[in-house]
Coordinates of C-alpha atoms in Angstrom, one line a residue:
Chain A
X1 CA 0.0 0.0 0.0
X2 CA 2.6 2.6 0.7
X3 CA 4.1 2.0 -3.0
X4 CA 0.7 2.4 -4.4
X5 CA 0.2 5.8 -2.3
X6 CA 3.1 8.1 -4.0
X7 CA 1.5 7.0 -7.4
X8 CA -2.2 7.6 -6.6
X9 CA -1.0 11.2 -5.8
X10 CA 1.1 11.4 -8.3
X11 CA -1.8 10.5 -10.8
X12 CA -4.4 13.2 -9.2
X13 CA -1.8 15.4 -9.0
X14 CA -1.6 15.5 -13.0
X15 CA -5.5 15.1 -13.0
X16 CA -6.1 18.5 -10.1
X17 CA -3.0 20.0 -13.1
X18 CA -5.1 19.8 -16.1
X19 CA -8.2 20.9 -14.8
X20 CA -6.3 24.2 -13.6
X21 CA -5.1 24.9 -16.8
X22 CA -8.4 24.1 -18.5
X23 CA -10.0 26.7 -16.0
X24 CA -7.5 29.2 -16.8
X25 CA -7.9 28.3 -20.3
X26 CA -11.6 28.8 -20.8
X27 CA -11.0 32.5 -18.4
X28 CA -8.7 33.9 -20.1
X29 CA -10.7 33.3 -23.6
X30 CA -13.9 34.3 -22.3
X31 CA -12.3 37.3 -21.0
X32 CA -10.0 38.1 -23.7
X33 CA -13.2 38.7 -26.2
X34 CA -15.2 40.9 -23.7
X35 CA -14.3 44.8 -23.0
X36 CA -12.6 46.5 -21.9
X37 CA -9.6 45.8 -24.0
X38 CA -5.7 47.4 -24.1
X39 CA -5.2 48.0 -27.7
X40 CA -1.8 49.9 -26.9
X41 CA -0.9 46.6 -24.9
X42 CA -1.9 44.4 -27.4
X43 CA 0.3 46.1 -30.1
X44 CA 2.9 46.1 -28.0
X45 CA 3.1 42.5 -27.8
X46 CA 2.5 42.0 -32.0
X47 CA 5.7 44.3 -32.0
X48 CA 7.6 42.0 -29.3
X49 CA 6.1 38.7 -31.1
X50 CA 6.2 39.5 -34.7
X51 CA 9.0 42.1 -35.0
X52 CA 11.8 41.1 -32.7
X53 CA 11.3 36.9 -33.4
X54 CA 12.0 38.1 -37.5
X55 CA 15.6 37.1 -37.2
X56 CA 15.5 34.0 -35.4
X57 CA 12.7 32.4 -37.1
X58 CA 14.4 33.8 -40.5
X59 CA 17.5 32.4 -39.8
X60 CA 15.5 29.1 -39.1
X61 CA 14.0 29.2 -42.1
X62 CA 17.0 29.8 -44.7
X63 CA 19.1 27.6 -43.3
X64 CA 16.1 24.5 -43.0
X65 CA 15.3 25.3 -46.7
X66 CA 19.1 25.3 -47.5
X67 CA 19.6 22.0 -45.7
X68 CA 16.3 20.3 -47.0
X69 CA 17.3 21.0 -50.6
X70 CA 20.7 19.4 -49.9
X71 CA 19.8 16.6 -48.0
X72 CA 16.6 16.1 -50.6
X73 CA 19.2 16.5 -53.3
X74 CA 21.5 13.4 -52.0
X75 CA 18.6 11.3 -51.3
X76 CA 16.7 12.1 -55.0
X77 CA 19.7 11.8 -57.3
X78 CA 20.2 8.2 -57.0
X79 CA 16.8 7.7 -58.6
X80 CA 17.1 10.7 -60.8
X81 CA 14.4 12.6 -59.4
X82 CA 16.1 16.1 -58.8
X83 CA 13.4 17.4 -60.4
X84 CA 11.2 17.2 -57.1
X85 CA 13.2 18.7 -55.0
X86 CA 11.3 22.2 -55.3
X87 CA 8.0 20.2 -54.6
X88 CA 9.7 19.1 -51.7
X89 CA 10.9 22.1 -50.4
X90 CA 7.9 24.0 -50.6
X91 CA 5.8 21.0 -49.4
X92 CA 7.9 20.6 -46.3
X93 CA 8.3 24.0 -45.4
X94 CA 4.9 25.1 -46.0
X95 CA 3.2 22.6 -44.4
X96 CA 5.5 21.6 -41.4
X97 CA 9.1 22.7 -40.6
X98 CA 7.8 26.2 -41.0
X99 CA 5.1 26.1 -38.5
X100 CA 6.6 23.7 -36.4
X101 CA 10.2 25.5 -36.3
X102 CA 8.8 28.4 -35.7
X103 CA 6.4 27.7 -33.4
X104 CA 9.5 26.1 -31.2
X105 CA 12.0 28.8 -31.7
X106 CA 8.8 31.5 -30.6
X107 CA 8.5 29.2 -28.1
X108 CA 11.7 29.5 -26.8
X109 CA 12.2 33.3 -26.8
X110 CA 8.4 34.4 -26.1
X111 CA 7.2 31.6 -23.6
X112 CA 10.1 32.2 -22.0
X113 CA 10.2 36.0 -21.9
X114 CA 6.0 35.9 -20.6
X115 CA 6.7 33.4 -18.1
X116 CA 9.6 35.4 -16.4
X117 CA 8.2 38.8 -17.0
X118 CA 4.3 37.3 -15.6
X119 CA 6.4 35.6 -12.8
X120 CA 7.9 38.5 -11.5
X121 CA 5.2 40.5 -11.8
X122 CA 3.8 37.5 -9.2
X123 CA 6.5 37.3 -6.6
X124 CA 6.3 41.1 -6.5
X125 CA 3.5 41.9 -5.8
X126 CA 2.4 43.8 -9.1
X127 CA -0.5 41.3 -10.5
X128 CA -2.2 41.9 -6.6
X129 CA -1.3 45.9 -7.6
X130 CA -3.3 45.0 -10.6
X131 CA -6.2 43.9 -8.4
X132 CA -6.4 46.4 -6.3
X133 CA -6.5 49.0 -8.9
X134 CA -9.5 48.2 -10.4
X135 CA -7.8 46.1 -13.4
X136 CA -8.6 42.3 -14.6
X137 CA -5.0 40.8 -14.8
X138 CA -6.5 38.4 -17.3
X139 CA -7.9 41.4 -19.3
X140 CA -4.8 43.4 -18.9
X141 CA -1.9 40.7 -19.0
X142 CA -3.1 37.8 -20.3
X143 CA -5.7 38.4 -22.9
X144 CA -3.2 40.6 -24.9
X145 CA -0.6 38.1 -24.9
X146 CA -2.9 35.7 -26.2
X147 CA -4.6 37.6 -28.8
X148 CA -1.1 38.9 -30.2
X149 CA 0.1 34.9 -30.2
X150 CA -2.4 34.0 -32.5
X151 CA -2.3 37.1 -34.7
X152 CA 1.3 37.5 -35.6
X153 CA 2.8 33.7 -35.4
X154 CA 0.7 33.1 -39.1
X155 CA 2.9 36.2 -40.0
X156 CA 5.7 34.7 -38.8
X157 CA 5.6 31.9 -40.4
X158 CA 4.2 33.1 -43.6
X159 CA 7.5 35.1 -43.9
X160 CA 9.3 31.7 -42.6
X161 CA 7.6 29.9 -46.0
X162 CA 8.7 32.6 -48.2
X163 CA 12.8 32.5 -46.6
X164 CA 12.8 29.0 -46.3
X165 CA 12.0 28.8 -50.0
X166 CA 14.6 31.0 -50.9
X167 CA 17.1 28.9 -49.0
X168 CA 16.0 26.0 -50.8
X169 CA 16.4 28.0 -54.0
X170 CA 19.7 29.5 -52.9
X171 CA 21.5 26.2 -52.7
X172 CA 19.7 24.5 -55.5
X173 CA 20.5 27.7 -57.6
X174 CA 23.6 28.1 -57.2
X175 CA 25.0 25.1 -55.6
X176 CA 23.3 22.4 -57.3
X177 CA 22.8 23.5 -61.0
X178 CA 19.7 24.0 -61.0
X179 CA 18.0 26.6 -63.3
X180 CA 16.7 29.5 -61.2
X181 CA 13.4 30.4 -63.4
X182 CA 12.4 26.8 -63.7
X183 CA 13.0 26.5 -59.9
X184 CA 10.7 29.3 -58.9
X185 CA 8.1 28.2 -61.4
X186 CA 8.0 24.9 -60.1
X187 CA 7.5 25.7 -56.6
X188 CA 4.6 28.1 -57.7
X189 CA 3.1 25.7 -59.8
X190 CA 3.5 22.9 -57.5
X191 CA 2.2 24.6 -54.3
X192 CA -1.6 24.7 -53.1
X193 CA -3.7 26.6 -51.5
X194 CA -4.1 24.4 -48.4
X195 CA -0.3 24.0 -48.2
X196 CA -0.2 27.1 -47.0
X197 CA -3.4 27.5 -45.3
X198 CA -2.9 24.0 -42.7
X199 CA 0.3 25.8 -41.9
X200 CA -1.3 29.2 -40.8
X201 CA -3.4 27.5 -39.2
X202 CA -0.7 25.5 -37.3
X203 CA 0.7 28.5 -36.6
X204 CA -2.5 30.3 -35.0
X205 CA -2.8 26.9 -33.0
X206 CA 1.0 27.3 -31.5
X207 CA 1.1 31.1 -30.7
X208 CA -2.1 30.1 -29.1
X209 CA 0.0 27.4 -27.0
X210 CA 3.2 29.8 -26.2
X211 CA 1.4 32.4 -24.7
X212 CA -1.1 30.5 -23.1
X213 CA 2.0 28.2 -21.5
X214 CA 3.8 31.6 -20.8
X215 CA 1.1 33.1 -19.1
X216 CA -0.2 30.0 -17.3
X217 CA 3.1 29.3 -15.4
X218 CA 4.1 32.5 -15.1
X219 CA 0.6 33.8 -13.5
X220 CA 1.2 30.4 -11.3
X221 CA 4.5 30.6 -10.5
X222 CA 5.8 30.9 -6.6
X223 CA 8.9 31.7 -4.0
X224 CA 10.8 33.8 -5.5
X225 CA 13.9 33.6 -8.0
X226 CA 13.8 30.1 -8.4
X227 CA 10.0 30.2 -8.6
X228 CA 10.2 32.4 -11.8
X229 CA 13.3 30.3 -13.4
X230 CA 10.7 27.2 -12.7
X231 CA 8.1 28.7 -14.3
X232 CA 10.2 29.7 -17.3
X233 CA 11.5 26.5 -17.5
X234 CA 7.9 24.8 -17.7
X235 CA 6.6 27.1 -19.7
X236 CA 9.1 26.6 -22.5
X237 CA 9.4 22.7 -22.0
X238 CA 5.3 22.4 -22.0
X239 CA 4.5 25.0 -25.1
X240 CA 7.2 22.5 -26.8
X241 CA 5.5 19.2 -26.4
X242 CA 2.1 20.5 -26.6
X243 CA 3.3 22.2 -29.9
X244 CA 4.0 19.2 -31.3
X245 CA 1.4 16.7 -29.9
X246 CA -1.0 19.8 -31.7
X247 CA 1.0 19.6 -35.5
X248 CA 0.1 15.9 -35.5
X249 CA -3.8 16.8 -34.0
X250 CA -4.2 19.6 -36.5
X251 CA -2.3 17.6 -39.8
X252 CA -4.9 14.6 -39.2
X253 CA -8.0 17.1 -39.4
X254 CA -6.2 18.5 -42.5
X255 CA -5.1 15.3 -44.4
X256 CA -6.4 12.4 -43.0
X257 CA -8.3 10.7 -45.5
Chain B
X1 CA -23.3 49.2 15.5
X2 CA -22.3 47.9 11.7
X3 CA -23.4 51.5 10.8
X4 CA -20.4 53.2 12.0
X5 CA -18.1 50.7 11.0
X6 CA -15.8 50.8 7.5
X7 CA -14.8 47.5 7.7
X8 CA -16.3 44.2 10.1
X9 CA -14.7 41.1 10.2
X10 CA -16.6 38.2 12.0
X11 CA -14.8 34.2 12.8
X12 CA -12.2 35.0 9.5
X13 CA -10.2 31.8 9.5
X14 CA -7.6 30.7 6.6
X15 CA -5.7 27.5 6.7
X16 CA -3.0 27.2 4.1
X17 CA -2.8 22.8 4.2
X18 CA -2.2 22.1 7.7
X19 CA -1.2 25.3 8.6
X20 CA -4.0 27.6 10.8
X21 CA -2.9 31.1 10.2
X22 CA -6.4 32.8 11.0
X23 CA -8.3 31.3 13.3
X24 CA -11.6 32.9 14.2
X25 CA -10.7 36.1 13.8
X26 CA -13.4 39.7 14.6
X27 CA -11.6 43.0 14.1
X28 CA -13.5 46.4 13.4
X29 CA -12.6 49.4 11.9
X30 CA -14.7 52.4 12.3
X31 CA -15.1 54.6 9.7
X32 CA -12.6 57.7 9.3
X33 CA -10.4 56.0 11.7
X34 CA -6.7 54.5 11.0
X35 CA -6.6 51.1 12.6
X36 CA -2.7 49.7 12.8
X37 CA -2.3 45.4 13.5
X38 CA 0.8 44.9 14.9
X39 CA 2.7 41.3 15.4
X40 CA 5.3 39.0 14.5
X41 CA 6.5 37.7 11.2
X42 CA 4.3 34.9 10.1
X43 CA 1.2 35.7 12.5
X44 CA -1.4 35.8 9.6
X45 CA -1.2 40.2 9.2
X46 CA -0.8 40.3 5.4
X47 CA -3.3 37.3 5.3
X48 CA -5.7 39.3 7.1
X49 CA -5.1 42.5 4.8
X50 CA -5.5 39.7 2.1
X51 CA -8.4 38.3 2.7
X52 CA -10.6 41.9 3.1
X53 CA -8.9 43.3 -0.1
X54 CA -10.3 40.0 -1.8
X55 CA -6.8 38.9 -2.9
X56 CA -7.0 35.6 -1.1
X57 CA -10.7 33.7 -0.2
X58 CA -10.9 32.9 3.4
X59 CA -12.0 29.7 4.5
X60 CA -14.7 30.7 6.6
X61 CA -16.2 33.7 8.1
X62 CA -17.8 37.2 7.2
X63 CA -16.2 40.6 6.1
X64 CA -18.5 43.3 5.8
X65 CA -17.4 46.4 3.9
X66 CA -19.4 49.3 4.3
X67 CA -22.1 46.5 5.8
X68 CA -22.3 44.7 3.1
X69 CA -21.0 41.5 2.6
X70 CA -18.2 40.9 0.9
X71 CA -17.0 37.2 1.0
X72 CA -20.2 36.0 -1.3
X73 CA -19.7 38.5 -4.1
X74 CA -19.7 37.8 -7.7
X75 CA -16.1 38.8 -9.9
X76 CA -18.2 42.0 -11.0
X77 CA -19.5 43.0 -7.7
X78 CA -15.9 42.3 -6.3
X79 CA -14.5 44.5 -9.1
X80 CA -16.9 47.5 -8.4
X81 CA -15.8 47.5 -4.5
X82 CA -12.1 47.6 -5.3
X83 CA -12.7 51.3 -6.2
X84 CA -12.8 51.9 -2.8
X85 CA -9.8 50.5 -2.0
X86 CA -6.0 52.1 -2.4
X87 CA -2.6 49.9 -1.2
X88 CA 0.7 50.7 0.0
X89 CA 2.3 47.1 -0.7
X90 CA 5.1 46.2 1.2
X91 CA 7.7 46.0 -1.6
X92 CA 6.1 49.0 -3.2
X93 CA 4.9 46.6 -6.3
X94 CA 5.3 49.4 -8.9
X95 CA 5.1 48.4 -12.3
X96 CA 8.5 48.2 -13.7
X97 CA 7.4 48.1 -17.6
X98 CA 5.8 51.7 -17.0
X99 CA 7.3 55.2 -15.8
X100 CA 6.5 56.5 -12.8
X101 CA 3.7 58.7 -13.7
X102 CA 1.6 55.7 -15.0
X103 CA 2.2 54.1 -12.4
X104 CA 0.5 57.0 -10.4
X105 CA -2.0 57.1 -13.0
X106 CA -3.0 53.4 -13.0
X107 CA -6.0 53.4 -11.3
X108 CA -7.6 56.2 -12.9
X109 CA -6.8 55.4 -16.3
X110 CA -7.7 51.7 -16.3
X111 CA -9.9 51.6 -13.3
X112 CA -12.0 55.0 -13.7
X113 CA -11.6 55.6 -17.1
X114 CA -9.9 59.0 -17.2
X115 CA -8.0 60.1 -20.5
X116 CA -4.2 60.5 -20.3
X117 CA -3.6 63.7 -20.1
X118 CA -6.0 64.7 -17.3
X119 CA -4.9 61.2 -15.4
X120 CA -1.2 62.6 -16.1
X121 CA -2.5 65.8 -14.3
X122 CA -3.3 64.3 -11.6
X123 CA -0.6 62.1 -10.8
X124 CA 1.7 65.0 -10.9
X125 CA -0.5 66.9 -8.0
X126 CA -0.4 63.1 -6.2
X127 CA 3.4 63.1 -6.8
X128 CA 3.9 66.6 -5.8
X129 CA 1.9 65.9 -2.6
X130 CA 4.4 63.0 -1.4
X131 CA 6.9 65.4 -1.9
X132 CA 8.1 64.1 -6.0
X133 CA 8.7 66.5 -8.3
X134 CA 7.2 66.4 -12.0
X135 CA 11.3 65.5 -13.2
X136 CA 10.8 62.3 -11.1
X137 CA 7.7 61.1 -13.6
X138 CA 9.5 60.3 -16.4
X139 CA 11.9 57.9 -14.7
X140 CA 11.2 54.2 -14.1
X141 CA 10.3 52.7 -10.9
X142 CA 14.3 51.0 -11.2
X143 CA 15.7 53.8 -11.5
X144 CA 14.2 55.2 -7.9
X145 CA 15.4 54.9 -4.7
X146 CA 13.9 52.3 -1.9
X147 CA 12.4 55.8 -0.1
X148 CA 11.2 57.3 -3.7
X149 CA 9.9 53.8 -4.9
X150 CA 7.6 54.2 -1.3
X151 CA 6.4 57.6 -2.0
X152 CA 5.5 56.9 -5.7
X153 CA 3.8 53.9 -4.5
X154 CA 2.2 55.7 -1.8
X155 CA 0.7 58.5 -4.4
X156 CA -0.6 55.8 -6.4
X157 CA -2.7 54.2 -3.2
X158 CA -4.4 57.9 -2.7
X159 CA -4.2 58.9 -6.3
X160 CA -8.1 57.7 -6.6
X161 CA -9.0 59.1 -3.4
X162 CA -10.1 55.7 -2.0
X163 CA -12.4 55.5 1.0
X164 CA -10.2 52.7 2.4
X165 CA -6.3 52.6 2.6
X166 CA -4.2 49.5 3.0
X167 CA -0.4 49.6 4.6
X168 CA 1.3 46.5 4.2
X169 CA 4.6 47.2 6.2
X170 CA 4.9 51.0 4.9
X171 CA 8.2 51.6 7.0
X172 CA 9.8 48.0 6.2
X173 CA 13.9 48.4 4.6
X174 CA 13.6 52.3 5.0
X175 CA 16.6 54.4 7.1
X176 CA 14.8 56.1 10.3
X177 CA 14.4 59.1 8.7
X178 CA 12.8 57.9 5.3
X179 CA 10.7 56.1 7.9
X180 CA 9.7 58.7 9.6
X181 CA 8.7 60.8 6.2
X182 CA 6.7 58.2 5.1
X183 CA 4.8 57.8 8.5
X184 CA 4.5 61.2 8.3
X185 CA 2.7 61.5 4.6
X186 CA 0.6 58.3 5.5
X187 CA -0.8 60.5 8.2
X188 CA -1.7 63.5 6.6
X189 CA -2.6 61.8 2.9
X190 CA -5.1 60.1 5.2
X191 CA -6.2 63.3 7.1
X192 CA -6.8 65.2 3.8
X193 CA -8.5 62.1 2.1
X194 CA -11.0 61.9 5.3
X195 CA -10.6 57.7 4.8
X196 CA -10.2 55.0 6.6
X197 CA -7.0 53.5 7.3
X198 CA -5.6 49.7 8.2
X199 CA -1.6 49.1 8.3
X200 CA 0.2 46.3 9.4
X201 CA 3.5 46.6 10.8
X202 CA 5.7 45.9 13.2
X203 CA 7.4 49.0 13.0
X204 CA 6.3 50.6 16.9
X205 CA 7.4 54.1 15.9
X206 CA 5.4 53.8 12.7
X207 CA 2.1 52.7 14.8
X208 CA 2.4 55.5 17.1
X209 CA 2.2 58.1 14.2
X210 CA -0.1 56.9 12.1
X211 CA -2.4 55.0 14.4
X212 CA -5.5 56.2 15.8
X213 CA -6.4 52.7 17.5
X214 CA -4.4 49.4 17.4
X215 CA -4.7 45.7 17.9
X216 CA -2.4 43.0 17.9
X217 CA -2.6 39.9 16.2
X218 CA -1.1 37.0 17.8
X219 CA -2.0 33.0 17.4
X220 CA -4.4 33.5 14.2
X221 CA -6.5 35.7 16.4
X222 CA -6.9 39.8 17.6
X223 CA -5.6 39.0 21.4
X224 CA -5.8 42.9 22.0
X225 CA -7.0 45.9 20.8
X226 CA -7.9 49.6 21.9
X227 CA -6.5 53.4 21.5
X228 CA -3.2 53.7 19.9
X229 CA -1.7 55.5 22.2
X230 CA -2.8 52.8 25.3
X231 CA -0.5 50.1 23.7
X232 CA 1.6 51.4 26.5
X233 CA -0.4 50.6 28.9
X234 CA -2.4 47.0 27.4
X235 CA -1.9 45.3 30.5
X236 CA -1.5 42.3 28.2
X237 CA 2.0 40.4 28.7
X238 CA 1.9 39.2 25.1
X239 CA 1.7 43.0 24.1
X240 CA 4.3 44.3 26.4
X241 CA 6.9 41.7 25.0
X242 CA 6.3 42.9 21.3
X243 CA 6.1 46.7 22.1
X244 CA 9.3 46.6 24.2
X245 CA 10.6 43.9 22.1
X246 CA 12.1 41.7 24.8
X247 CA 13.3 38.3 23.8
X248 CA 12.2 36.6 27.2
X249 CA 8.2 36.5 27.6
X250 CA 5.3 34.3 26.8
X251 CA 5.5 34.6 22.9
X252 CA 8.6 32.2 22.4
X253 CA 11.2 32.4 19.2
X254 CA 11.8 28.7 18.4
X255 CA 15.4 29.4 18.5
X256 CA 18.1 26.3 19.3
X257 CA 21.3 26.9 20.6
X258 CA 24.5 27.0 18.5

C-alpha cells in the first residue's frame, strides 16, 4: 500500500493539473473577447512577437530550406528525381518545418520572456497591484498576450515559408545547377492553396500554445527567483510538447483521409 | 453598531494545508479612523489585509465592507468595491514596464476611465503631494530609490481618493528618517483624504504616528485591541513583550542553541 500511495497522488496530482489549466484556459478566452480591451498593450506585444522573433525564425527558415534542398538532393539523385526537390521544399516548409520551427524557436524566446516577465510580476507583488486597482490581470496581462500569439505567429511563419523557400532555391540555384526560373516556377506551380493554409493554421494553434504556457506558469508561479526560473522553464518545455502533440492533432483534421 | 463601521470582520479563519494562520478572527474598523495590526513575522497580518482586499478567499467567516458583505460577491460586484480601495504594498509593487507617472496614474486610467492627459494631471498633483517632483515622472520605478519607490507607491494608493487605505509594512527596509517621512505622509494623505485606514506593521514608531487605535494579532487571532496610544499601557504580557521587544516573555522564538 505505501508503494501504491506516491503513485495515486502522483496521478491526481496531474489530473487536479489539467483541470487548472483548463480553468485558466476557458477564463482567459472568455475574458479576452469581452471589453474592456488594451489596444496599446496588445500592439505592444504584436511588436515584441512579430518584429523582434524576425531574425530568429528567418534564420531558421534559410538555413532549414538550405539544408532540406541538400539533404533532398542526396537522397533524390540516385533515382534521378532532382526534379522534385522544389516540390519538396515548398511542401515541407509550407506545411510543417515552418510552423513547427517556428512555433518552437517562438516558443523559446516568447514563452520564456512571458513566463519570467508574468512571474515577477507574481513574486512582486504587481499582479495583486493590478487587483487592487481596479484592473482584470487576465484582461490586462493575459488576454493581450494571447490575442497577439495568434495574430502574428501566421505572419511569422508566412514570412518563414517565403525564406525557407529561398534557402531551398539559394543552394539548388547556385549550388546544385539548378535553373533558377524553372525553380521558382516549379514551386509556384507545385504549391496549393491548403499548403499554406494548414500551416497558418498551425501557426495560429502554436502562438495560441506559447502564450497561453507563458502566461499559465508565469501567473502560477511561486517563491521567489527560483520560482520564476521554474516557471520559465515549464513554460518553454510544455508549449514545446504540446506544440508538437497539436501539429500531429491539426495535420490529421487537415489530411487524414 | 455595523453602521459606523468601515470594515467588520466576524470568525475569519484561513488555513494554508495544515497550517491555521487565522483562526476565528473579529476586528473592526470604524469609519474615518486608522486602525494599525501589529505582530510578529508569520502571525497571519498580510493574510488578514489579504483576505478583506479579496486577494485571497478565506476559508470561513464574514467581512462586511461598508455593511455589506463581501466574502459571497460575484467577480463584477468584487470588481466595483475595489474602487474603494488604495494599497501601500510592502515592496512597493510598482510596475516596472511603466514610468513612474503611469504608475500613479493606474488606477484612474484603467480603473476610472480617465484620459491620459488629465490622469497625467493628476498624478503629478499626487506626486507633488508626497513630496516628487514632476522631473521624477519620467523615470522608471528601477531607477528610484527604496524611499522614492515608497512615496511613488504611496501617491498611487491615494491617487483615486479611496475611502479605504491599505499599509502593508509602509516603513519596512527604510533608514529612520525615510521612515519617519513616510509615517508622516501616511498621516496626513489620510487626514486630507478623510478615509479610513488599516496598516500592518511591526514598525512601533510607525504605529504610534499613524495610528489612531491598534490591535495585535497573535496565534491566528486579535488578542488585543484599543487606542493607539494605550498600547503602552495593554496590561496584556503578550503586548508588552512585542512593544518593548524583549526576547524573554510568553511569545517564544523557536530558537536552538548554536
Amino acid at each position: 500500500m505505501p508503494l501504491l500511495q506516491p503513485l495515486g497522488r502522483t496521478f491526481l496530482d496531474g489530473l487536479s493539473a489539467i483541470g487548472r489549466l483548463a480553468l485558466f484556459t476557458l477564463r482567459a478566452i472568455l475574458l479576452a473577447v469581452r471589453p474592456p480591451y488594451y489596444p496599446r498593450l496588445i500592439l505592444k506585444q504584436m511588436i515584441e512577437i512579430g518584429y523582434y522573433s524576425l531574425p530568429v525564425v528567418g534564420m531558421t527558415a534559410v538555413f532549414t530550406g538550405m539544408v532540406l534542398a541538400l539533404q533532398t538532393y542526396t537522397g533524390f539523385s540516385r533515382f534521378n528525381a532532382e526534379t522534385a526537390i522544389p516540390n519538396v521544399v515548398v511542401l515541407s516548409i509550407c506545411r510543417e518545418l515552418g510552423p513547427v520551427l517556428a512555433g518552437l524557436m517562438v516558443a523559446g524566446r516568447i514563452g520564456a520572456a512571458m513566463a519570467a516577465e508574468l512571474g515577477t510580476m507574481r513574486v512582486t507583488e504587481q499582479i495583486d497591484a493590478l487587483v487592487t486597482l481596479s484592473t482584470n490581470p487576465f484582461k490586462y496581462l493575459i488576454a493581450p498576450r494571447l490575442i497577439a500569439g495568434i495574430a502574428m505567429l501566421p505572419v511569422l511563419v508566412a514570412t518563414a515559408d517565403v525564406i525557407g523557400v529561398l534557402g531551398g532555391y539559394l543552394v539548388s540555384a547556385y549550388k546544385l545547377g539548378f535553373n533558377p526560373g524553372s525553380y521558382l516556377q516549379n514551386t509556384v506551380d507545385f504549391v496549393e492553396f491548403l499548403d499554406v493554409f494548414s500551416g497558418l493554421v498551425k501557426a495560429a494553434v502554436f502562438g495560441f500554445i506559447v502564450a497561453l504556457m507563458g502566461c499559465y506558469h508565469g501567473f502560477h508561479s511561486r517563491g521567489g527567483a527560483q520560482g520564476v526560473g521554474k516557471a520559465t522553464t515549464n513554460a518553454v518545455v510544455s508549449a514545446s510538447i504540446l506544440i508538437l502533440i497539436a501539429n500531429y492533432i491539426v495535420t490529421e483534421l487537415f489530411f487524414s483521409r | 453598531m455595523t453602521g459606523d463601521l468601515k470594515i467588520r470582520v466576524r470568525g475569519l479563519c484561513k488555513s494554508f494545508g495544515r497550517k491555521v494562520v487565522l483562526k476565528d478572527l473579529d476586528l473592526d474598523v470604524p469609519r474615518g479612523e486608522s486602525l494599525v495590526v501589529i505582530g510578529g513575522s508569520g502571525t497571519g497580518k498580510s493574510v488578514l489585509i489579504k483576505c478583506i482586499i479579496g486577494l485571497m478567499k478565506p476559508d470561513k467567516g464574514s467581512i462586511e465592507i461598508d455593511g455589506q458583505e463581501v466574502t459571497r460577491m460575484s467577480a463584477g460586484e468584487r470588481e466595483e468595491i475595489m474602487h474603494k480601495f488604495g494599497m501601500l504594498f510592502q515592496g512597493g509593487a510598482l510596475f516596472d514596464s511603466l514610468p513612474v507617472w503611469e504608475n500613479v496614474a493606474f488606477g484612474l486610467i484603467a480603473g476610472q476611465g480617465f484620459n491620459r492627459v488629465e490622469a497625467k494631471e493628476i498624478a503629478l498633483r499626487k506626486l507633488g503631494a508626497v513630496g516628487l517632483g514632476s522631473d521624477v515622472a519620467q523615470l522608471y520605478p528601477s531607477e528610484l530609490s527604496g524611499g522614492m519607490q515608497k512615496r511613488v507607491s504611496l501617491a498611487r494608493a491615494i491617487a483615486t481618493e479611496p475611502e479605504i487605505i491599505f499599509f502593508d509594512e509602509p516603513t519596512t527596509g527604510l533608514d529612520p528618517i525615510m521612515s519617519q517621512v513616510i509615517n508622516e505622509l501616511i498621516k496626513k494623505c489620510v487626514e486630507d483624504l478623510g478615509a479610513t485606514a488599516l496598516s500592518i506593521t511591526h514598525d512601533m514608531h510607525s504605529l504610534r504616528v499613524i495610528g489612531d487605535n491598534a490591535a495585535m494579532i497573535y496565534d491566528g487571532r486579535i488578542i488585543w485591541n484599543g487606542a493607539a496610544q494605550d498600547i503602552d499601557r495593554s496590561g496584556n504580557s503578550l503586548v508588552d513583550q512585542f512593544v518593548q521587544g524583549k526576547a524573554e516573555g510568553p511569545i517564544k522564538m523557536p530558537v536552538r542553541p548554536l
